[in-house]
Short mmCIF file of C-alpha atoms in Angstrom, two decimals:
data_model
loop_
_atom_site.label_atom_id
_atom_site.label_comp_id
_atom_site.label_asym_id
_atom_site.label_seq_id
_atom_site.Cartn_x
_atom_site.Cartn_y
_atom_site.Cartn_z
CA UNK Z 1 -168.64 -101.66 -50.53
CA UNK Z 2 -169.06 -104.86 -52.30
CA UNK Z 3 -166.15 -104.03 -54.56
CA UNK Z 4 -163.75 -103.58 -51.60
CA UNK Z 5 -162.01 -106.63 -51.82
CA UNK Z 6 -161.40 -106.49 -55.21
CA UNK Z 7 -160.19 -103.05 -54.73
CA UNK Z 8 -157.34 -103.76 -52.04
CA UNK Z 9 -156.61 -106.90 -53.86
CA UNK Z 10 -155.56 -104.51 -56.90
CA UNK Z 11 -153.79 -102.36 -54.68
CA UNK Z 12 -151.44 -105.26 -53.54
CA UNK Z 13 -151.01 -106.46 -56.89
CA UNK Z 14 -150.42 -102.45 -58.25
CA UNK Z 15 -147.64 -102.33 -54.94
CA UNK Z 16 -145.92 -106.03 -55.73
CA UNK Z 17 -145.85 -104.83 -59.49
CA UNK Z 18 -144.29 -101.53 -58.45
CA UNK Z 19 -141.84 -103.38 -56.85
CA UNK Z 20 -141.03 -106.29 -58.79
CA UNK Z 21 -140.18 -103.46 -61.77
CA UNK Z 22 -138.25 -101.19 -59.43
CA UNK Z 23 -136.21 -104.42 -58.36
CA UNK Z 24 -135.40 -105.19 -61.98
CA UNK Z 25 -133.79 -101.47 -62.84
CA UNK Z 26 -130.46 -100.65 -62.00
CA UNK Z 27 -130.05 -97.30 -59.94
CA UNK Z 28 -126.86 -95.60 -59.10
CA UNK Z 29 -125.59 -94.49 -55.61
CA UNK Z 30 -122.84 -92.10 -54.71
CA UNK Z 31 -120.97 -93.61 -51.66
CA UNK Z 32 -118.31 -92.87 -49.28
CA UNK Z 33 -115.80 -96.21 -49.25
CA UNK Z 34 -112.64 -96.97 -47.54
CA UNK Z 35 -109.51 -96.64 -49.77
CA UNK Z 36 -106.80 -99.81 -48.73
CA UNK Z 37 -103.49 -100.79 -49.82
CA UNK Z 38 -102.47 -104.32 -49.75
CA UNK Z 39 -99.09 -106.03 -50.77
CA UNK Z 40 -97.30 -103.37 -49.97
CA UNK Z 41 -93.70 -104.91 -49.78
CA UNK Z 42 -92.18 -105.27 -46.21
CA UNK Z 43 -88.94 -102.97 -46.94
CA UNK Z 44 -91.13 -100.30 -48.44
CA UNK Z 45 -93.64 -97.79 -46.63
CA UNK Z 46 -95.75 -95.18 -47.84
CA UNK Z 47 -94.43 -91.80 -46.59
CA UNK Z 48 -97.72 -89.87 -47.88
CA UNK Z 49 -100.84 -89.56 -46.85
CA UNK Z 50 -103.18 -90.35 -48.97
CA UNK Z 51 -107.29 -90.27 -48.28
CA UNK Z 52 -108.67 -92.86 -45.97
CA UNK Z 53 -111.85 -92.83 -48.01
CA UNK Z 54 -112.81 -92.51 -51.26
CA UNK Z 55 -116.18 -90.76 -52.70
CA UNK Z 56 -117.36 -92.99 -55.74
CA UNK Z 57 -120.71 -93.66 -57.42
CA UNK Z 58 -122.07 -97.62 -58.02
CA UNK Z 59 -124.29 -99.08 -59.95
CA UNK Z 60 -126.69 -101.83 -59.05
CA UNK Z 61 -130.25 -102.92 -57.96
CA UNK Z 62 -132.33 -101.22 -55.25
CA UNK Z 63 -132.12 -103.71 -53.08
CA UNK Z 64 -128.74 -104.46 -53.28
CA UNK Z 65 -127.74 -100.78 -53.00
CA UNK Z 66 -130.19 -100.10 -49.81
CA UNK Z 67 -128.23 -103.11 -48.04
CA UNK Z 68 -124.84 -102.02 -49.34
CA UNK Z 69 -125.55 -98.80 -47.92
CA UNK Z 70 -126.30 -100.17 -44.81
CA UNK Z 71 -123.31 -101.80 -44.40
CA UNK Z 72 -120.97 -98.70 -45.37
CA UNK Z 73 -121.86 -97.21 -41.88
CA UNK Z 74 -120.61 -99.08 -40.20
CA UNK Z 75 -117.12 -97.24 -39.69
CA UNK Z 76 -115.25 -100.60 -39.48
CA UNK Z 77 -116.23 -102.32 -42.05
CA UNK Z 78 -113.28 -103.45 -44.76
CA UNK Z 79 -116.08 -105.58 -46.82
CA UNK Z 80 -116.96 -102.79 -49.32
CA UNK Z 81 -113.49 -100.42 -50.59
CA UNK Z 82 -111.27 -99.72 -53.37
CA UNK Z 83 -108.21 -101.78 -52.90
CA UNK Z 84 -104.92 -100.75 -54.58
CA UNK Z 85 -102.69 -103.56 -54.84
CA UNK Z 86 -98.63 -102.41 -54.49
CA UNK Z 87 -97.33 -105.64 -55.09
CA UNK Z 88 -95.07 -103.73 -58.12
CA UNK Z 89 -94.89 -100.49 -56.64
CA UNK Z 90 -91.30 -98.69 -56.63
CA UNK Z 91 -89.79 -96.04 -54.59
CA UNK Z 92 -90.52 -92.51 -55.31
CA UNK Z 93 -93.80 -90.37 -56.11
CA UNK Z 94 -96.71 -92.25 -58.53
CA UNK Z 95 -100.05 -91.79 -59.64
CA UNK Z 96 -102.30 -94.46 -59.82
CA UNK Z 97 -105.27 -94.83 -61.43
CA UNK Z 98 -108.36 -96.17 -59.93
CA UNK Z 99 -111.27 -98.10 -62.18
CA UNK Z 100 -113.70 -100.99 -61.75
CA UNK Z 101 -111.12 -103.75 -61.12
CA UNK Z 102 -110.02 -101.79 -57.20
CA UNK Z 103 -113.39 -102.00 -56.82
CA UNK Z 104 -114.83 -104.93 -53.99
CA UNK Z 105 -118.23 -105.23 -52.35
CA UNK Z 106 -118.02 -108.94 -51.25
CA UNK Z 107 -121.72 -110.57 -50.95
CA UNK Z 108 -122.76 -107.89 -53.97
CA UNK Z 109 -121.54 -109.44 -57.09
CA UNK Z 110 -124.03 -107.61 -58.96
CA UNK Z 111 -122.69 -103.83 -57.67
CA UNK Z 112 -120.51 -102.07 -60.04
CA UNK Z 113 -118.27 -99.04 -59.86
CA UNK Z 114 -119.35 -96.51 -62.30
CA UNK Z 115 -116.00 -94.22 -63.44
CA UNK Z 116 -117.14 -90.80 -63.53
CA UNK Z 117 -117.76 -89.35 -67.28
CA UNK Z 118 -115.82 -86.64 -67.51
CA UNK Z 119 -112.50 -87.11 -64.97
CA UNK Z 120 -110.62 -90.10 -64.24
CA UNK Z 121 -110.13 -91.37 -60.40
CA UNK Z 122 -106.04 -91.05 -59.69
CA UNK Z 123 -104.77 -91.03 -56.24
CA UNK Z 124 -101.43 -90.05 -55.61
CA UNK Z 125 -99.16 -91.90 -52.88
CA UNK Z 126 -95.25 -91.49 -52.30
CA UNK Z 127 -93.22 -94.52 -51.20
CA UNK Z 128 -90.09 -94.75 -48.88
CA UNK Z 129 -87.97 -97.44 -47.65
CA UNK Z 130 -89.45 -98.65 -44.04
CA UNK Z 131 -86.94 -98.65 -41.01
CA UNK Z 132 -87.77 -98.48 -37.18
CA UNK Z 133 -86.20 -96.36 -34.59
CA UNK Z 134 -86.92 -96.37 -31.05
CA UNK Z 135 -88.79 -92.84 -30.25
CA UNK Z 136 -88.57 -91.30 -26.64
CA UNK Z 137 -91.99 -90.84 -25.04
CA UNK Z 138 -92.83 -87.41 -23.31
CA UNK Z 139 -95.81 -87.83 -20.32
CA UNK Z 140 -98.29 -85.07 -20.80
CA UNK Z 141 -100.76 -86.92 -18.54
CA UNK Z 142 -101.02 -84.44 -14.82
CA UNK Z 143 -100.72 -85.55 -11.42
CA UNK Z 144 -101.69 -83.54 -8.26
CA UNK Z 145 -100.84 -84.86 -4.50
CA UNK Z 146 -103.73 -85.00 -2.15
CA UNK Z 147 -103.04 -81.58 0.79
CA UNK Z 148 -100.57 -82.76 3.13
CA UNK Z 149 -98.61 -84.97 0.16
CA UNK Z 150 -96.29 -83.70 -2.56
CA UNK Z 151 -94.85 -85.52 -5.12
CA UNK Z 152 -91.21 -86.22 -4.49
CA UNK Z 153 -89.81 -87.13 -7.84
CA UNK Z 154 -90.41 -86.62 -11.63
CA UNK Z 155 -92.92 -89.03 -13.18
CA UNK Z 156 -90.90 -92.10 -14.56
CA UNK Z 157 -92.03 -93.70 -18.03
CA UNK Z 158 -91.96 -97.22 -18.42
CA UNK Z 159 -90.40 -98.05 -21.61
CA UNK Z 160 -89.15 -94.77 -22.06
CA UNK Z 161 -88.89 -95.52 -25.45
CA UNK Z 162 -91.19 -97.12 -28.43
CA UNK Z 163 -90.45 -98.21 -31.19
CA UNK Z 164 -92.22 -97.46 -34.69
CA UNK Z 165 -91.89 -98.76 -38.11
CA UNK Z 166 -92.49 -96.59 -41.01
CA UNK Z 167 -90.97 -94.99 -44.06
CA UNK Z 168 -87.65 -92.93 -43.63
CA UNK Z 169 -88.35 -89.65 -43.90
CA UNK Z 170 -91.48 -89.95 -41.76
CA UNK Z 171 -89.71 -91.45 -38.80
CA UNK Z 172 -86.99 -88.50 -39.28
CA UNK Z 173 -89.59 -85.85 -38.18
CA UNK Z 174 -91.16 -87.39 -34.97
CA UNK Z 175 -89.54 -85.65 -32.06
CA UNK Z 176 -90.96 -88.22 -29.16
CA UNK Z 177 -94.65 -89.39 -28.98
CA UNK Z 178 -97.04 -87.63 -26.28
CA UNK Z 179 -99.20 -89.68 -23.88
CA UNK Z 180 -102.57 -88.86 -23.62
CA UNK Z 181 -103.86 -85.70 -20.59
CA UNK Z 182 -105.11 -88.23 -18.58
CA UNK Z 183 -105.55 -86.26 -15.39
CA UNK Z 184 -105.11 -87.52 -11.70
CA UNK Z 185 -105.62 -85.69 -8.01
CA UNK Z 186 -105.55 -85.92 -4.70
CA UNK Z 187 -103.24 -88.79 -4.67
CA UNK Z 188 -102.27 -90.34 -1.60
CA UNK Z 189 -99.88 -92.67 -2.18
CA UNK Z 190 -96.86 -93.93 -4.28
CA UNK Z 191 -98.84 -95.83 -7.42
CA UNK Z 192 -97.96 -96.93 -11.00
CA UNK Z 193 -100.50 -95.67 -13.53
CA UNK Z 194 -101.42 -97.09 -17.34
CA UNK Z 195 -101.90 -94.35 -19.87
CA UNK Z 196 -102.66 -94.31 -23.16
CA UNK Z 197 -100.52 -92.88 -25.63
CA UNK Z 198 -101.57 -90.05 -28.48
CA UNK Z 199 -101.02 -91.08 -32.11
CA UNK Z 200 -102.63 -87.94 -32.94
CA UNK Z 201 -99.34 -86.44 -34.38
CA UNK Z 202 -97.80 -88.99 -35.93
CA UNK Z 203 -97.67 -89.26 -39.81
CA UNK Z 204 -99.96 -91.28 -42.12
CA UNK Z 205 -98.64 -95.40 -42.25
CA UNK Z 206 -96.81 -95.19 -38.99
CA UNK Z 207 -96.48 -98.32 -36.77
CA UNK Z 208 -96.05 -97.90 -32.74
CA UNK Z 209 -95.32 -102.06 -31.28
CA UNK Z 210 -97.57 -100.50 -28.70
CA UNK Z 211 -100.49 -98.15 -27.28
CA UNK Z 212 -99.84 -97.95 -23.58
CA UNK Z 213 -96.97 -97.16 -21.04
CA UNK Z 214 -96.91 -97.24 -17.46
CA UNK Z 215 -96.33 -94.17 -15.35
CA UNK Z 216 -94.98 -94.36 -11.75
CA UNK Z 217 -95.63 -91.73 -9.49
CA UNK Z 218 -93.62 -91.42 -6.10
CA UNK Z 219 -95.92 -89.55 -3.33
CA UNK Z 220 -94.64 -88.72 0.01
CA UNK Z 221 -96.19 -87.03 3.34
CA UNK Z 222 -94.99 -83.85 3.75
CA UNK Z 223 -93.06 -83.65 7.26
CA UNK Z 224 -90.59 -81.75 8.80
CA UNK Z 225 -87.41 -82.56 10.79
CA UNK Z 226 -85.11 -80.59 12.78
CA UNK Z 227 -81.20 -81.35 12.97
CA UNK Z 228 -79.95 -79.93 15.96
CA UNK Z 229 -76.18 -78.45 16.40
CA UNK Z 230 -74.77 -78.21 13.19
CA UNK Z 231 -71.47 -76.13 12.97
CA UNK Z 232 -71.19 -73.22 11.37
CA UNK Z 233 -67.57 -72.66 9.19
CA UNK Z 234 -66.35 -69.47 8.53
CA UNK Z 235 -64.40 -69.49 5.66
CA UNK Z 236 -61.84 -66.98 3.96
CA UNK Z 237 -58.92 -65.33 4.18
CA UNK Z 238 -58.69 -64.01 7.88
CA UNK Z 239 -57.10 -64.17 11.28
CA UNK Z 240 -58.35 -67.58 13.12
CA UNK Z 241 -57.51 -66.18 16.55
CA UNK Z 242 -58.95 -62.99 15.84
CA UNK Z 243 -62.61 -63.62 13.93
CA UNK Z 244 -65.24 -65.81 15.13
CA UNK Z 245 -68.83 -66.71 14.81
CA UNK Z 246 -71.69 -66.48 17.44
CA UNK Z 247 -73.25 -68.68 17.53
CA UNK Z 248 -71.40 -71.26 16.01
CA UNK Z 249 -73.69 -74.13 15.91
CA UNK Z 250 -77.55 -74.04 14.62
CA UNK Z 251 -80.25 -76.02 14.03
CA UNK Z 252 -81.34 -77.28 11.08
CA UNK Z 253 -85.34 -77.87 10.23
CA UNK Z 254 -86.03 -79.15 7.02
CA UNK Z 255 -89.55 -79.93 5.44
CA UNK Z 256 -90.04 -82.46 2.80
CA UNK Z 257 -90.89 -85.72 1.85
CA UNK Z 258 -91.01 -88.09 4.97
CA UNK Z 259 -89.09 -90.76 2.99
CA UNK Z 260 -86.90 -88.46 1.86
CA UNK Z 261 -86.07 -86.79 5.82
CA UNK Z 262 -85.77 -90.53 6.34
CA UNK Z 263 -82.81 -90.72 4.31
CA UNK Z 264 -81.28 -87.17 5.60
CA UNK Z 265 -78.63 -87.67 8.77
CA UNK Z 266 -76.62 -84.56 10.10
CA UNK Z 267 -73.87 -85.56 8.28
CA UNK Z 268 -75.46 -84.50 5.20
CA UNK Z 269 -76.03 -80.80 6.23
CA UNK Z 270 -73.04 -78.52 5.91
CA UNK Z 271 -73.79 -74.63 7.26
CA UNK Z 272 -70.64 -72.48 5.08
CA UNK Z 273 -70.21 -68.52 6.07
CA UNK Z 274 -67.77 -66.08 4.40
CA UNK Z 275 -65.47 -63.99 6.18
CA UNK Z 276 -65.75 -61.47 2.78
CA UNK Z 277 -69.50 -61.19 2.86
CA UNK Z 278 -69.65 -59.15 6.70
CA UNK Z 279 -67.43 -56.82 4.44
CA UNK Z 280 -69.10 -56.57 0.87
CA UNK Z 281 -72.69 -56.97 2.79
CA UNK Z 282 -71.78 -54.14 5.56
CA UNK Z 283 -73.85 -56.46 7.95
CA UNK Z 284 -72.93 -57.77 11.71
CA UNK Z 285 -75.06 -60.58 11.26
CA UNK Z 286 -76.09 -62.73 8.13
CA UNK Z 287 -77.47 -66.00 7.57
CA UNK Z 288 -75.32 -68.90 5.96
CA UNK Z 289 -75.08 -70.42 3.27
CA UNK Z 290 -77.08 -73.76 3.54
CA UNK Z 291 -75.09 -77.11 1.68
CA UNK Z 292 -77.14 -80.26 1.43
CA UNK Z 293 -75.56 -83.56 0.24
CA UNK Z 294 -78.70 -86.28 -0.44
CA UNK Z 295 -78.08 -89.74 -1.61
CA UNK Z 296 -78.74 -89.96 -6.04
CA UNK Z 297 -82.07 -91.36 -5.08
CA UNK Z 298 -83.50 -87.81 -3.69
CA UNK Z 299 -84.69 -85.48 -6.33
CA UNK Z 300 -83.74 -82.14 -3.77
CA UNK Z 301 -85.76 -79.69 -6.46
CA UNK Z 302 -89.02 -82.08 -5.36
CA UNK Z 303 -88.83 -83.91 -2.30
CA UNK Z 304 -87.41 -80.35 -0.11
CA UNK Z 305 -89.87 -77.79 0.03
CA UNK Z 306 -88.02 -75.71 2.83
CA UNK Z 307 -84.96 -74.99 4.72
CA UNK Z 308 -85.27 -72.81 7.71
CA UNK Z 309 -82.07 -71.68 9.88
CA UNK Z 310 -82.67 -71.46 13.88
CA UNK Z 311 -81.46 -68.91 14.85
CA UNK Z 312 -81.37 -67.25 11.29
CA UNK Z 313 -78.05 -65.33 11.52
CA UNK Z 314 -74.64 -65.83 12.98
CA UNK Z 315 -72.47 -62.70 14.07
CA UNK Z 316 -68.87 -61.87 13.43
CA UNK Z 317 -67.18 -61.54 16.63
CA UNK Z 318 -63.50 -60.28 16.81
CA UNK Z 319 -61.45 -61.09 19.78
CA UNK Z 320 -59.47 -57.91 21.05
CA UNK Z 321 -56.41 -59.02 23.63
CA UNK Z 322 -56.17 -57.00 26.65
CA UNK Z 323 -53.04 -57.17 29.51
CA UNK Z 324 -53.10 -60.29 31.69
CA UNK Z 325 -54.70 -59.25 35.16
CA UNK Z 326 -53.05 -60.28 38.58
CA UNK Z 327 -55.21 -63.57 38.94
CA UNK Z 328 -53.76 -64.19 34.78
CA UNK Z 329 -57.29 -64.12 33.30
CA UNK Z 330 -57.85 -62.81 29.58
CA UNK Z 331 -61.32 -60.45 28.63
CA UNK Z 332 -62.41 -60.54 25.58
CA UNK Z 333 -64.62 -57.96 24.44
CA UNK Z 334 -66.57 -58.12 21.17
CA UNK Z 335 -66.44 -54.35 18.79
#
């Protein structure tokens, strides 16, 4: 026990020796490092896609490796990479090889890139002339009316278009660029949602001048309306003072939209029946055929849900003339 001190104070000087030689050796470290490119000229893109990282092995002290590996996970970091410089580069398919000098690790001046022994580092990259083109946008995001709502029109994109920058034959393939499946419900009212769009699909190098579009979203109460005494024409080849129709004036009820109904007047409903179709149907009585005119504004597909005839079916009634009686009244009898 009277030793003791002397014994931990060897102990600290055996631990600061351990590490004062371990600090003076040079380790290696196999890392996984961003791979840029810089200087790329603005009329040129690269239409590949070449790795976003790089596996390499450096050389250094342990303390500068432990803190270089520190920073590397950090995802965006741009401190520590291999940088290819395309300053020079010309169109077509190259190979480039990678050494020391793409290597940077700024604050570690003392951190080398060790080129593996047996294989050299290439990475190949293909390089187009860049254009832009304005690409449509398709909405994949979903939207469901609240019960008692519908939606009365397709959901409108605002800009329907974006425009990208990138090499040629890149730009050639993309189709339109999806938004992302955001999902909404139980909407109530008429709103104008922001929603991401999904860069997922599009190729390497690819610029969009934008990540977000606004979707508009027109929601109506559902409601119904009924249009009373709307004629009934029969139509066709026949005898006018022979064939008519009983009844010859209906009523209309339409459900939809409330906006839309709104914008719906009698005017706008035209009931049609065919002479031919009593014939080709063998029927008395059939229901006709419905015509709706709306203004541009009214998507019909959306905004009507239903169309409903009362009473359902008109009959064909055919006049037959009989003698003129003594007081010079006519009866006419339906067959």
């Amino acid at each position: 026990m009277g030793n003791i001190v002397l014994k931990i104070t060897a102990l600290i000087f055996g631990i600061a020796l351990w590490f004062l030689v371990i600090s003076q050796k040079d380790f290696q470290l196999s890392v996984e490092v961003p791979l840029n490119f810089v200087k790329l000229p603005e009329t040129m893109a690269i239409a590949s896609k070449p790795p976003h990282t790089l596996h390499i092995t450096v050389e250094g002290k342990s303390w500068d490796l432990i803190r270089l590996q520190q920073i590397i996970r950090d995802p965006k970091q741009n401190s520590i990479a291999m940088v290819i410089d395309l300053q020079q580069a010309d169109l077509g398919a190259t190979r480039i090889h990678l050494d020391g000098k793409n290597f940077i690790a700024a604050g570690f001046p003392d951190i080398r890139f060790v080129e593996p022994e047996n294989q050299l580092l290439f990475v190949d990259i293909d390089i187009d002339t860049r254009i832009t083109r304005n690409v449509p946008i398709k909405s994949v995001a979903t939207f469901n009316a609240a019960q008692g709502y519908l939606i009365a029109d397709e959901p409108r994109i605002s800009p329907e278009e974006l425009l990208v920058s990138g090499a040629r034959n890149a730009l050639t393939r993309i189709i339109d660029i999806p938004t992302d499946s955001a999902f909404f419900d139980t909407l109530r009212a008429s709103q104008e949602f922001t929603v991401p769009l999904d860069f997922g699909t599009l190729p390497a190098f690819v610029n969009p001048n934008d990540s977000l579009v606004k979707i508009s979203i027109d929601i109506q109460k559902m409601a119904s309306k009924t249009y009373k005494d709307i004629p009934v024409n029969l139509i066709g080849f026949f005898d006018k003072e022979t064939y008519s129709l009983k009844p010859n004036k209906l009523s209309v009820e339409i459900t939809g939209g409330d906006q839309a109904l709104d914008s719906i007047s009698a005017g706008n409903i035209e009931l049609v029946m065919e002479f031919n179709r009593f014939a080709i149907e063998d029927a008395d009585s059939l229901s006709p055929t419905v015509k709706l005119s709306l203004p541009p504004h009214i998507n019909r597909e959306m905004a009507i849900k239903a169309i409903q005839l009362k009473p359902e079916k008109v009959t064909l009634v055919k006049k037959d003339a009989t003698p003129v009686d003594s007081t010079g009244s006519t009866d006419e009898v339906a067959p």
